[in-house]
Short mmCIF file of C-alpha atoms in Angstrom, two decimals:
data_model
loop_
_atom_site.label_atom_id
_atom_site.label_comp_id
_atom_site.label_asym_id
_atom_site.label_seq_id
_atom_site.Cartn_x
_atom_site.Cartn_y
_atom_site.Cartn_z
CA UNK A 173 135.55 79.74 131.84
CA UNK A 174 138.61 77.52 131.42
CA UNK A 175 140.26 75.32 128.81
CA UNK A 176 137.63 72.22 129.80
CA UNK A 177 134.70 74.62 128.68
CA UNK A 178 136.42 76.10 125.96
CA UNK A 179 137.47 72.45 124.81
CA UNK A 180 133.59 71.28 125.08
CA UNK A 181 132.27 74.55 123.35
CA UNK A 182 134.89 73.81 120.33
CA UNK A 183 133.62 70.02 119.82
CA UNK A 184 129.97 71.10 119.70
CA UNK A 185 130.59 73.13 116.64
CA UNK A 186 130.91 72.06 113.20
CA UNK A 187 132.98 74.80 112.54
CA UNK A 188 136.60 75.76 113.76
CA UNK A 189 136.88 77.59 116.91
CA UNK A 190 140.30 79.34 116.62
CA UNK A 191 142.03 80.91 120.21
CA UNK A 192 145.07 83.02 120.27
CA UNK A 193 147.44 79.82 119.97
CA UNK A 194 146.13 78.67 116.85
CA UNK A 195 148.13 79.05 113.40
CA UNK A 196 145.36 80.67 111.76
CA UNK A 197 144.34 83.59 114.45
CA UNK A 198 146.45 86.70 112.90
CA UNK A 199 144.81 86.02 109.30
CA UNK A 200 141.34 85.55 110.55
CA UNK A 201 140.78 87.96 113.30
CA UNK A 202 141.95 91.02 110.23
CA UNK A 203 139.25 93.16 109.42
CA UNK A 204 138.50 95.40 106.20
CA UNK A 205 139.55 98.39 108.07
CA UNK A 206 143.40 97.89 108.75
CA UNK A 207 143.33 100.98 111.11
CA UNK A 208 140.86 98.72 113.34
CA UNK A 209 143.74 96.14 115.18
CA UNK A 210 141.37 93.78 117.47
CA UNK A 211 142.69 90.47 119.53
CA UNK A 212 139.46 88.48 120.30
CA UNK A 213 139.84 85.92 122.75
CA UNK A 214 137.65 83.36 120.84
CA UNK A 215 136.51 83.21 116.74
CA UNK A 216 133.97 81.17 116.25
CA UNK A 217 133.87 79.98 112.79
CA UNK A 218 130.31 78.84 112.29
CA UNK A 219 128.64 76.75 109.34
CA UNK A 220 125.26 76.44 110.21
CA UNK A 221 122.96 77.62 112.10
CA UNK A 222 122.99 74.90 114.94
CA UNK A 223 126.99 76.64 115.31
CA UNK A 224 125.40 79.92 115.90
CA UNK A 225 123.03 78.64 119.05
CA UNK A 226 125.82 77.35 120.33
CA UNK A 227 127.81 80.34 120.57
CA UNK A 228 125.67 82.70 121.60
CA UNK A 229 124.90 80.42 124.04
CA UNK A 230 128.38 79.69 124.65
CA UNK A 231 129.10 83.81 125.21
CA UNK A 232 125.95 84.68 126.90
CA UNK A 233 126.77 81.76 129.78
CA UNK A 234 130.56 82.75 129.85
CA UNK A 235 129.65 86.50 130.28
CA UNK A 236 132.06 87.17 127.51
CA UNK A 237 131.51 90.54 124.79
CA UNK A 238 129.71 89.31 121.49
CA UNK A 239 130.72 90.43 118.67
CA UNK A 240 129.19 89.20 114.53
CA UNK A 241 131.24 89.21 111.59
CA UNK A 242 129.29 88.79 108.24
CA UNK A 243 131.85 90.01 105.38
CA UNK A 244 133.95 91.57 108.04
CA UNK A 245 133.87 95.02 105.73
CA UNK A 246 132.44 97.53 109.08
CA UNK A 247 134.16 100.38 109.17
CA UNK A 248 134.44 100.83 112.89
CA UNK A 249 135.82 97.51 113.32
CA UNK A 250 132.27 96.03 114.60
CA UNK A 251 132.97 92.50 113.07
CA UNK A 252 135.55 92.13 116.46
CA UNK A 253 136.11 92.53 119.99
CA UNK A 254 138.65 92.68 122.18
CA UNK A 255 138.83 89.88 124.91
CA UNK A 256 135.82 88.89 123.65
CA UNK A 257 133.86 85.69 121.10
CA UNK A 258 133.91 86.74 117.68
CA UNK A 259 130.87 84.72 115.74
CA UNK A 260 132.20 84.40 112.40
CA UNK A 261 129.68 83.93 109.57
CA UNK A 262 132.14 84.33 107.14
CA UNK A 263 131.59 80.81 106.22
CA UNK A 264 127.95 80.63 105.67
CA UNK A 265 127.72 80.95 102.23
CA UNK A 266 125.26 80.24 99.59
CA UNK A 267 122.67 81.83 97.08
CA UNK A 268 119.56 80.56 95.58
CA UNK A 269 117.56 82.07 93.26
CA UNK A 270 114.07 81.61 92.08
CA UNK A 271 114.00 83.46 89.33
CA UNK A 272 109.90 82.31 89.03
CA UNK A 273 108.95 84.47 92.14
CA UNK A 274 112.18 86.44 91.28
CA UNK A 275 113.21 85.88 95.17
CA UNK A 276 116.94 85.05 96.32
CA UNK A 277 117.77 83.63 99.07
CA UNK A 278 121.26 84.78 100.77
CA UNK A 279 123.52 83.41 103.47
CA UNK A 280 124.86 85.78 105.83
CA UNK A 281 128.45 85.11 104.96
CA UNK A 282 128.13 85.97 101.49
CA UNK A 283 129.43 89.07 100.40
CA UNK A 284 127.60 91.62 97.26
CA UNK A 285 129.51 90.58 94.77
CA UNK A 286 128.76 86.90 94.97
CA UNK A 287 124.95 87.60 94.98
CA UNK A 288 125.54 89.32 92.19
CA UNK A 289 126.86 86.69 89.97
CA UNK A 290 124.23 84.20 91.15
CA UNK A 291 121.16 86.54 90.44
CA UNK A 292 123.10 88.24 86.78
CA UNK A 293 122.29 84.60 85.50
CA UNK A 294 118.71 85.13 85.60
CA UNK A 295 119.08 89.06 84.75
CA UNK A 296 117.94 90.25 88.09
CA UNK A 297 119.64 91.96 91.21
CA UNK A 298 119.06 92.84 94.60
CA UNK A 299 119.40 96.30 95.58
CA UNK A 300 123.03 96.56 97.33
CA UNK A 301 125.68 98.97 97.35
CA UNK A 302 128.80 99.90 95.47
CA UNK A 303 131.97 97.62 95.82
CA UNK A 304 130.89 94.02 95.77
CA UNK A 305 133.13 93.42 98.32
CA UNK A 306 131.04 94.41 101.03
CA UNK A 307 129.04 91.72 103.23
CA UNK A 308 125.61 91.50 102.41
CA UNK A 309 124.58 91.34 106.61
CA UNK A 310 126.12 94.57 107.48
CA UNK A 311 124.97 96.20 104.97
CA UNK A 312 121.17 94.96 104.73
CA UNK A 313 120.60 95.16 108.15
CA UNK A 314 121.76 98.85 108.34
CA UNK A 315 119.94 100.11 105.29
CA UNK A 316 121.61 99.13 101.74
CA UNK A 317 121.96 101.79 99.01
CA UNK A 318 123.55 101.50 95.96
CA UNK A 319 122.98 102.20 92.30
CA UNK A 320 119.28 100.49 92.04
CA UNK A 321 118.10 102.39 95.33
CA UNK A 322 116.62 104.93 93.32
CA UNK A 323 114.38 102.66 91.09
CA UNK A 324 113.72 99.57 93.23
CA UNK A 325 114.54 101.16 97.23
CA UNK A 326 117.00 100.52 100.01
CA UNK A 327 117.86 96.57 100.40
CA UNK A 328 115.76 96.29 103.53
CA UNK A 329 112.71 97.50 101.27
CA UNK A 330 113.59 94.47 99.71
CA UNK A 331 114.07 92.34 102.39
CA UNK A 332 111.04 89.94 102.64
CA UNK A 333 112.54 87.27 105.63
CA UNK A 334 115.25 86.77 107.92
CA UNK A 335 116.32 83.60 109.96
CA UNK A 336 117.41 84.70 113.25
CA UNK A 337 119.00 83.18 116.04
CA UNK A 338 118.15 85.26 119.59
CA UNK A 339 120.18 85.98 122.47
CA UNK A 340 118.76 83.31 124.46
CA UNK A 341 119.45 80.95 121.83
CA UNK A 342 116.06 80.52 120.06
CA UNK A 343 115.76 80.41 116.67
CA UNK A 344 112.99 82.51 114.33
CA UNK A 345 111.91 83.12 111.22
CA UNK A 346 110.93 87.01 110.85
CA UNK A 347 108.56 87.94 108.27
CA UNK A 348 105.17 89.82 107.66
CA UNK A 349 102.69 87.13 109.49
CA UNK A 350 105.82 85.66 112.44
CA UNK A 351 107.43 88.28 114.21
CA UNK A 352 107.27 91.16 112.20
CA UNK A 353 107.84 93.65 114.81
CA UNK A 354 111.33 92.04 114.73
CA UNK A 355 111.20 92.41 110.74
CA UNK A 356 110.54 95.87 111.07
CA UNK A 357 113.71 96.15 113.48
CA UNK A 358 115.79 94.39 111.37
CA UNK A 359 115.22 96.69 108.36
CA UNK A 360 117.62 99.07 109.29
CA UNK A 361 117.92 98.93 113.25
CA UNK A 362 121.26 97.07 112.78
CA UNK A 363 122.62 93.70 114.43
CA UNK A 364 121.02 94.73 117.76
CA UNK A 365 118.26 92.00 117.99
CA UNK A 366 120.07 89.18 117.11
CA UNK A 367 122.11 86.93 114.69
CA UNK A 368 120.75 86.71 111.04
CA UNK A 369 122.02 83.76 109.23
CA UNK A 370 119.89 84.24 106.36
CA UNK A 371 117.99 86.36 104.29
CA UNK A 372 115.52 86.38 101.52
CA UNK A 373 115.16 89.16 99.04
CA UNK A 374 112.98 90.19 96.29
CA UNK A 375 114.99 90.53 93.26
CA UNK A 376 114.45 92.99 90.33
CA UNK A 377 115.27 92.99 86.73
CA UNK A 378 119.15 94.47 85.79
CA UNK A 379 121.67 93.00 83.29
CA UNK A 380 123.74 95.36 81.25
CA UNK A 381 123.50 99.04 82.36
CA UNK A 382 124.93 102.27 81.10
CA UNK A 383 127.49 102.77 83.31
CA UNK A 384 130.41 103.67 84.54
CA UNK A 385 132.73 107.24 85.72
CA UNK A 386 132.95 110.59 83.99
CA UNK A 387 135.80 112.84 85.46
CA UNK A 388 136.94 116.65 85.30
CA UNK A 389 138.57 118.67 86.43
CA UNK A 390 138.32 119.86 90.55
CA UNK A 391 138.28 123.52 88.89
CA UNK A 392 134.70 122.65 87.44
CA UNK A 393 133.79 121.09 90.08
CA UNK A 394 131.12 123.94 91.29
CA UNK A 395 129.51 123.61 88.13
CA UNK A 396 129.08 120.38 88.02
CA UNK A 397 127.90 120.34 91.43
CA UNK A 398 125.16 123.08 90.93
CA UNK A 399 124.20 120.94 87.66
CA UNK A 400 124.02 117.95 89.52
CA UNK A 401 121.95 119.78 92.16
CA UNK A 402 119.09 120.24 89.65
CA UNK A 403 119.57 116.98 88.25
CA UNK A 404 118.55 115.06 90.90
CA UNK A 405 115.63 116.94 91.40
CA UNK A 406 113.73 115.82 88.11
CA UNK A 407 115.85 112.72 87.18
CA UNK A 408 114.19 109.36 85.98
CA UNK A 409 114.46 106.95 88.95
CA UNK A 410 116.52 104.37 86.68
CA UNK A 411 118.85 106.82 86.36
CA UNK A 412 121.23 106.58 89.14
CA UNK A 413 124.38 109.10 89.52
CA UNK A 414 126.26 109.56 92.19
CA UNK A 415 128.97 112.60 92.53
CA UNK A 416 132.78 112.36 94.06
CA UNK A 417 135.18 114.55 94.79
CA UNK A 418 138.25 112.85 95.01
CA UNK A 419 141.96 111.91 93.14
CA UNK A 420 142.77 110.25 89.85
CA UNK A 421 144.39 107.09 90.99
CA UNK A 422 147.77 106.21 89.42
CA UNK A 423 147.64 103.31 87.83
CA UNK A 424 145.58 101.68 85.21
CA UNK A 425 143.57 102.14 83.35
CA UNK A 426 143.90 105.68 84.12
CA UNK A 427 145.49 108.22 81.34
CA UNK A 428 148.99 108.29 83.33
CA UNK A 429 148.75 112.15 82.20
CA UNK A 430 145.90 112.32 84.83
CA UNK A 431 147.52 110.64 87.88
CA UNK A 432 146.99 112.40 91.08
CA UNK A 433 144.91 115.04 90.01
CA UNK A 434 142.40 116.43 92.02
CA UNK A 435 138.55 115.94 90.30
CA UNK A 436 135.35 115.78 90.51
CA UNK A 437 133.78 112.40 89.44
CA UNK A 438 130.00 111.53 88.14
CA UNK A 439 129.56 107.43 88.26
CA UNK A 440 126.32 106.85 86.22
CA UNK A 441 123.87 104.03 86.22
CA UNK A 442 121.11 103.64 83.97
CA UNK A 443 119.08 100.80 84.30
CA UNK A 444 116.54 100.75 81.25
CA UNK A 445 115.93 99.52 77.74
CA UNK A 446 118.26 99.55 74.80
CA UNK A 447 119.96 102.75 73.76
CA UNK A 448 117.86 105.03 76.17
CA UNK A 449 121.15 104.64 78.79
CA UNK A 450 123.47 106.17 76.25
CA UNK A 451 120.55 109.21 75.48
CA UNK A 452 120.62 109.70 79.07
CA UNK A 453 124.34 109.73 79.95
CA UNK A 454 124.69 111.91 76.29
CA UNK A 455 122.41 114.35 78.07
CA UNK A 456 125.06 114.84 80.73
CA UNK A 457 127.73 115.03 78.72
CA UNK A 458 126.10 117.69 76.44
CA UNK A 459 125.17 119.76 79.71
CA UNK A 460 128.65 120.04 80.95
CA UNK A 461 132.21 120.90 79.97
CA UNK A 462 134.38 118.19 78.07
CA UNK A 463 135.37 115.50 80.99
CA UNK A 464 138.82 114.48 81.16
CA UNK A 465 138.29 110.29 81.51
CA UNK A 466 135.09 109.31 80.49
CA UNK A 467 134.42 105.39 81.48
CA UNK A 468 130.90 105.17 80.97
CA UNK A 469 129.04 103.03 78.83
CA UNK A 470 126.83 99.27 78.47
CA UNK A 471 128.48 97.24 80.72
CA UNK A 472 127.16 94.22 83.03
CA UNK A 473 125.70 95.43 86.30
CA UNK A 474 127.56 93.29 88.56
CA UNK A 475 130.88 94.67 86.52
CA UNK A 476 129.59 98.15 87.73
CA UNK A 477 129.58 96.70 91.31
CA UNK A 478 132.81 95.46 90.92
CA UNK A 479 134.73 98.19 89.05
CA UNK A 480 135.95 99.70 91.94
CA UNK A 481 136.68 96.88 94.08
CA UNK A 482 140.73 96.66 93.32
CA UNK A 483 140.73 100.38 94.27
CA UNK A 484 139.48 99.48 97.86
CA UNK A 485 141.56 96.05 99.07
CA UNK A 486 141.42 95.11 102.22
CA UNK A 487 143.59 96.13 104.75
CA UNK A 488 143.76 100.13 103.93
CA UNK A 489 143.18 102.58 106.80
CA UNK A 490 139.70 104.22 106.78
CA UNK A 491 138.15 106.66 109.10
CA UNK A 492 134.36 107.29 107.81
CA UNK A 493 131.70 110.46 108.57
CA UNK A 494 128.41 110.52 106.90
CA UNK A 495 125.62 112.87 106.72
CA UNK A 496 121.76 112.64 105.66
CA UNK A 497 121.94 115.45 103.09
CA UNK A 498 118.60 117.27 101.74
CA UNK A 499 120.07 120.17 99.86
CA UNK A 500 123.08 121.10 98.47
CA UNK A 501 123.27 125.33 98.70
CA UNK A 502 125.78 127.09 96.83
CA UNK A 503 127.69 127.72 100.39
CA UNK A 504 127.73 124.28 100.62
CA UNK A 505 129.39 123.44 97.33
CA UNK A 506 132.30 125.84 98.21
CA UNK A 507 133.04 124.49 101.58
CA UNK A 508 133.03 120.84 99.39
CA UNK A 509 135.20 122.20 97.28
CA UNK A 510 137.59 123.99 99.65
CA UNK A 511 137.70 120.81 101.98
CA UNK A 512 138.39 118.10 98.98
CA UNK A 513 141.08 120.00 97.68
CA UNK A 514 142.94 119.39 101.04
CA UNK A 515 142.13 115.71 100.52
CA UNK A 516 145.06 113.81 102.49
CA UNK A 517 145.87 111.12 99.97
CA UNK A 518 144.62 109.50 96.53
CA UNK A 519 142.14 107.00 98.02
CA UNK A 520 140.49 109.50 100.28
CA UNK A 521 137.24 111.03 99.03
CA UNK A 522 133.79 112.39 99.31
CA UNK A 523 130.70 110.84 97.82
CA UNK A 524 126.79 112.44 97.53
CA UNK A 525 124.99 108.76 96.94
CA UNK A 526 121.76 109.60 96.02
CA UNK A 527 118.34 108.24 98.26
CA UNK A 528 115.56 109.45 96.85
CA UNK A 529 113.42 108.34 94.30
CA UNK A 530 111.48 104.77 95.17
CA UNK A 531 113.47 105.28 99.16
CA UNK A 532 110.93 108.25 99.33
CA UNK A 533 108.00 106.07 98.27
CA UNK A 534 108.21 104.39 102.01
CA UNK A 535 106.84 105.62 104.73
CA UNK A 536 108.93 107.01 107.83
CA UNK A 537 107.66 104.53 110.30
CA UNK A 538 107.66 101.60 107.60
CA UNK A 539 111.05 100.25 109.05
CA UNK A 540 113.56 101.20 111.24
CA UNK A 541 115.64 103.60 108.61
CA UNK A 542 113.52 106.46 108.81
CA UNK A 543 115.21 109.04 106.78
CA UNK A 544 112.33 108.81 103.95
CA UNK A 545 113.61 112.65 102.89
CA UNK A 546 116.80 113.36 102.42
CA UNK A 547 118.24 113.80 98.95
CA UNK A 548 121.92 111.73 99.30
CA UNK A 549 123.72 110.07 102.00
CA UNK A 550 127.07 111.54 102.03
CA UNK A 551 130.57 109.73 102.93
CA UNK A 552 133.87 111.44 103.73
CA UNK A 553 136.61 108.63 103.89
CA UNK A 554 139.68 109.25 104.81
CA UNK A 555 141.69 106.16 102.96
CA UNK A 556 145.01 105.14 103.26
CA UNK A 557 147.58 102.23 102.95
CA UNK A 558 150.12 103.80 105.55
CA UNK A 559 149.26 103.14 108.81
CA UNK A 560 151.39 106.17 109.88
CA UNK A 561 148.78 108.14 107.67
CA UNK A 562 146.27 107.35 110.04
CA UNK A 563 146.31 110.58 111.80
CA UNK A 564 145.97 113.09 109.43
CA UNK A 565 143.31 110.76 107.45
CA UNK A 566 141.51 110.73 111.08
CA UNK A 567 142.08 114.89 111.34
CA UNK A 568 140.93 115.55 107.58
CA UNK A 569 137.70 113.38 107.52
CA UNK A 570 136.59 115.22 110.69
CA UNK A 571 137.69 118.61 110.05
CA UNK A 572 135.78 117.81 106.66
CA UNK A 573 132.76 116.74 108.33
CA UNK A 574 132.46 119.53 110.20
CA UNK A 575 133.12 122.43 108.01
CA UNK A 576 130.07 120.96 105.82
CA UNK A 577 127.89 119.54 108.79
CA UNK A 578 125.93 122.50 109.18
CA UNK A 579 124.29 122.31 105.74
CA UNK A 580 122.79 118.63 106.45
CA UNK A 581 120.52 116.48 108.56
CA UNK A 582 121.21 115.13 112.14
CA UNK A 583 121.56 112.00 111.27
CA UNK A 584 123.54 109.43 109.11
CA UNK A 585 123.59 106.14 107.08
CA UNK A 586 124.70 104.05 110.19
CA UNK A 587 127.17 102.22 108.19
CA UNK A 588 129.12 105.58 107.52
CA UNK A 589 129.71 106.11 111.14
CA UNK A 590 132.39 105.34 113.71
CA UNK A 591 132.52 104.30 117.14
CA UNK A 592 132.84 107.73 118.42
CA UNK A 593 129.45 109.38 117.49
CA UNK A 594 127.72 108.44 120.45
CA UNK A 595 123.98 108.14 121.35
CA UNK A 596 122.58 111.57 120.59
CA UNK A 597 123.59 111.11 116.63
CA UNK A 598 122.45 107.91 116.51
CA UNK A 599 118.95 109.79 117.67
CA UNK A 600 119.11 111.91 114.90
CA UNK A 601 119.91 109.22 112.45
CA UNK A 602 116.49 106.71 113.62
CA UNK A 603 114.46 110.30 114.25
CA UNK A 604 110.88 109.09 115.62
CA UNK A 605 111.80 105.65 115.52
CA UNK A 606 113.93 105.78 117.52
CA UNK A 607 112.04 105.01 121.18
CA UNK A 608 110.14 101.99 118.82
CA UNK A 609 113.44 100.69 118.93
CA UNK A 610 114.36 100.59 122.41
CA UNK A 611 111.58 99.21 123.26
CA UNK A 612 112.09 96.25 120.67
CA UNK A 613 115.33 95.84 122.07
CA UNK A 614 114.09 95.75 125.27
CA UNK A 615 111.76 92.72 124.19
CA UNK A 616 114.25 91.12 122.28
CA UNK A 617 117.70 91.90 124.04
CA UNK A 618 116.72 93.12 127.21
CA UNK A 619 120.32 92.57 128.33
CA UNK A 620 121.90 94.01 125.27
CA UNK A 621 124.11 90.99 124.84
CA UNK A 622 124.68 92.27 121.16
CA UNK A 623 126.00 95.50 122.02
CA UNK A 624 129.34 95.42 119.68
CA UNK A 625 127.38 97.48 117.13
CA UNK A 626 125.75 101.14 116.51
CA UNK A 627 124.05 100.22 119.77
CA UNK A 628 120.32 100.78 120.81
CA UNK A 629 120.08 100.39 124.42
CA UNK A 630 117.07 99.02 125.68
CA UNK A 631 114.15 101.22 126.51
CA UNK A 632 114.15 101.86 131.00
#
């Protein structure tokens, strides 16, 4: 490869392909995770999908690491790579609804939030995650949970299409009747097949919800974990809570009596008719002591996917650890307890998001995410804006993770994990599925070009 080729590659493309010299590289190659520092050797800005063929092409041929940046949010840093091309979808925006078939159809470069707005027009919502933020690919493609999981499913259960470009350069459309092995490998089996540029979804009604966060204090914390425990058991799949232990953050519109105190957080959801949000949340509040901050109430569901978005700019240092959890013992709940309260700084947490409900109503072999059981997917995120802090965020997370790892599954929500966990968790996370997919990415990527990822090696 040398500047000629580079110089040819760059005037095929519609987009801007940016090198190390150009004015723009520091801003663009920054990821999400500012603890993730990357220098790509080529960022491929792409606008279409004719952009895309030509740089995988353009990688494959020059032998150089592939790596694909949707909204650029992955925790380990996937959306990079060092030395390596860097295909960009950043760019490839766009949402269209039809609110007649209630469908939506999604660029890859588009992140939650901006879905969001386009499908709250027509009351309706796909079922994504929790900070609006986060790029739609990513997250799809490794599963998708978020406060409608429990009534409507996961976002791939609500994927119906996918336009994908291969790695040698062909371009299909997955669905049930073309390709839906791929389909099936898509919904959940990460960006190891190929590049999506676009996605359809079935959309769902959602408008104003009762929502919003309920804190106390981390001294009734065990309580409200053993409450919550029994909760979820027999809750109402429109009701959607999920529990955190974490830090009042100081600022507003926090009580400035509360700053920096240690709590225990319910965010609730409730996604039905009229007052019967309000009965439900009142049921919670009756059940346990009186909260100190108590946010919740009707409020526009993509302003519940925002609300925590300024909390979370980009650019903080993260180090993530995630567990499929199925039961939450009282041993449990005291090592939570004991670990929070060591919690390295006010943006660092734990979170129990709940997966059961409609994500049990799917079959274990129905797509790639297999974990059809488990109760929540847990996070521990160690957050930070200090990039000195990144140590001790690293040490807590894991020290964390494994004081409490005993009590859960094997596996994990893919997009909670690291570079570092290595093949045998990612075993545990895909469970029975997991030889399926080597051999699909043996058929599709027998060369594992996309291997920048939570990577499935092709089957021997």
């Amino acid at each position: 490869m040398n500047d000629e080729e580079i110089g040819k590659f760059a005037q095929s493309l519609r987009g801007t392909l940016i090198a190390r010299d150009h004015v723009d590289y520091d801003e663009v190659r920054k990821l999400y995770n500012g603890m993730i520092d990357k220098r790509p050797l080529l960022i491929a800005r792409c606008v279409d999908v004719g952009d895309v063929i030509a740089a995988v092409n353009f990688g494959r041929d020059s032998n150089l690491a592939i790596a694909i940046r949707g909204g650029g949010h992955n925790g380990p840093g996937f959306g990079s790579v060092d030395d390596g091309l860097v295909i960009d979808l950043s760019m490839m925006k766009g949402v269209r609804v039809d609110p007649a078939n209630r469908t939506v159809r999604v660029g890859a470069g588009c992140v939650t939030g901006e879905v969001d707005h386009a499908t709250h027009a027509f009351g309706l919502a796909i079922p994504f995650g929790i900070v609006s933020t986060t790029g739609v690919a990513g997250l799809t493609l490794s599963g998708g949970h978020g406060y409608l999981s429990r009534q409507y499913g996961l976002a791939i259960d609500n994927l119906i299409e996918a336009d994908v470009v291969l790695p040698d350069g062909t371009f299909v459309i997955a669905n049930k009747t073309n390709s839906p092995d791929l389909l099936w490998g898509l919904r959940g089996g990460g960006g190891n097949f190929g590049v999506v540029t676009s996605f359809l979804f079935e959309a769902h009604p959602a408008s104003t919800v009762y929502g919003g966060p309920i804190f106390w204090e981390l001294e009734d914390a065990a309580r409200i974990m053993r409450w919550y425990r029994d909760f979820q058991a027999t809750a109402p799949d429109e009701f959607y809570v999920f529990l955190g232990l974490q830090t009042v953050p100081s600022g507003d519109p926090f009580p400035k009596g509360h700053w920096g105190k240690k709590i225990c957080v319910l965010v609730v959801s409730h996604n039905g008719a009229g007052a019967e949000g309000e009965k439900a949340v009142n049921t919670v509040r009756a059940a346990l002591p009186k909260p100190i901050i108590d946010f919740a109430g009707p409020i526009p569901y993509m302003a519940l996917q925002g609300m925590f978005d300024g909390l979370y700019p980009k650019g903080l240092q993260w180090y993530w650890k995630g567990d499929f959890v199925k039961t939450l013992p009282d041993a449990a709940i005291e090592t939570h307890i004991q670990q929070a309260a060591m919690v390295p700084s006010e943006a660092s947490c734990m979170h129990l998001y709940p997966i059961d409900g409609a994500v049990h109503r799917r079959a274990g072999d129905e797509t790639a995410w297999n974990c059809r059981d488990a109760t929540w997917s847990m996070v521990i995120a160690g957050v930070g804006s200090d990039p000195s802090q990144a140590p001790a965020l690293k040490k807590w997370a894991k020290n964390y993770w494994e004081a409490v790892h005993p009590f859960d599954l094997g596996g994990a929500y893919p997009n909670f994990m690291m570079d570092d966990e290595g093949e045998t968790r990612l075993k545990a996370t895909y469970g029975g599925n997991y030889k399926r997919l080597g051999k699909l990415k043996k058929k599709y990527d027998p060369s594992n070009l996309f291997r920048v990822n939570q990577n499935i090696r092709p089957a021997a």
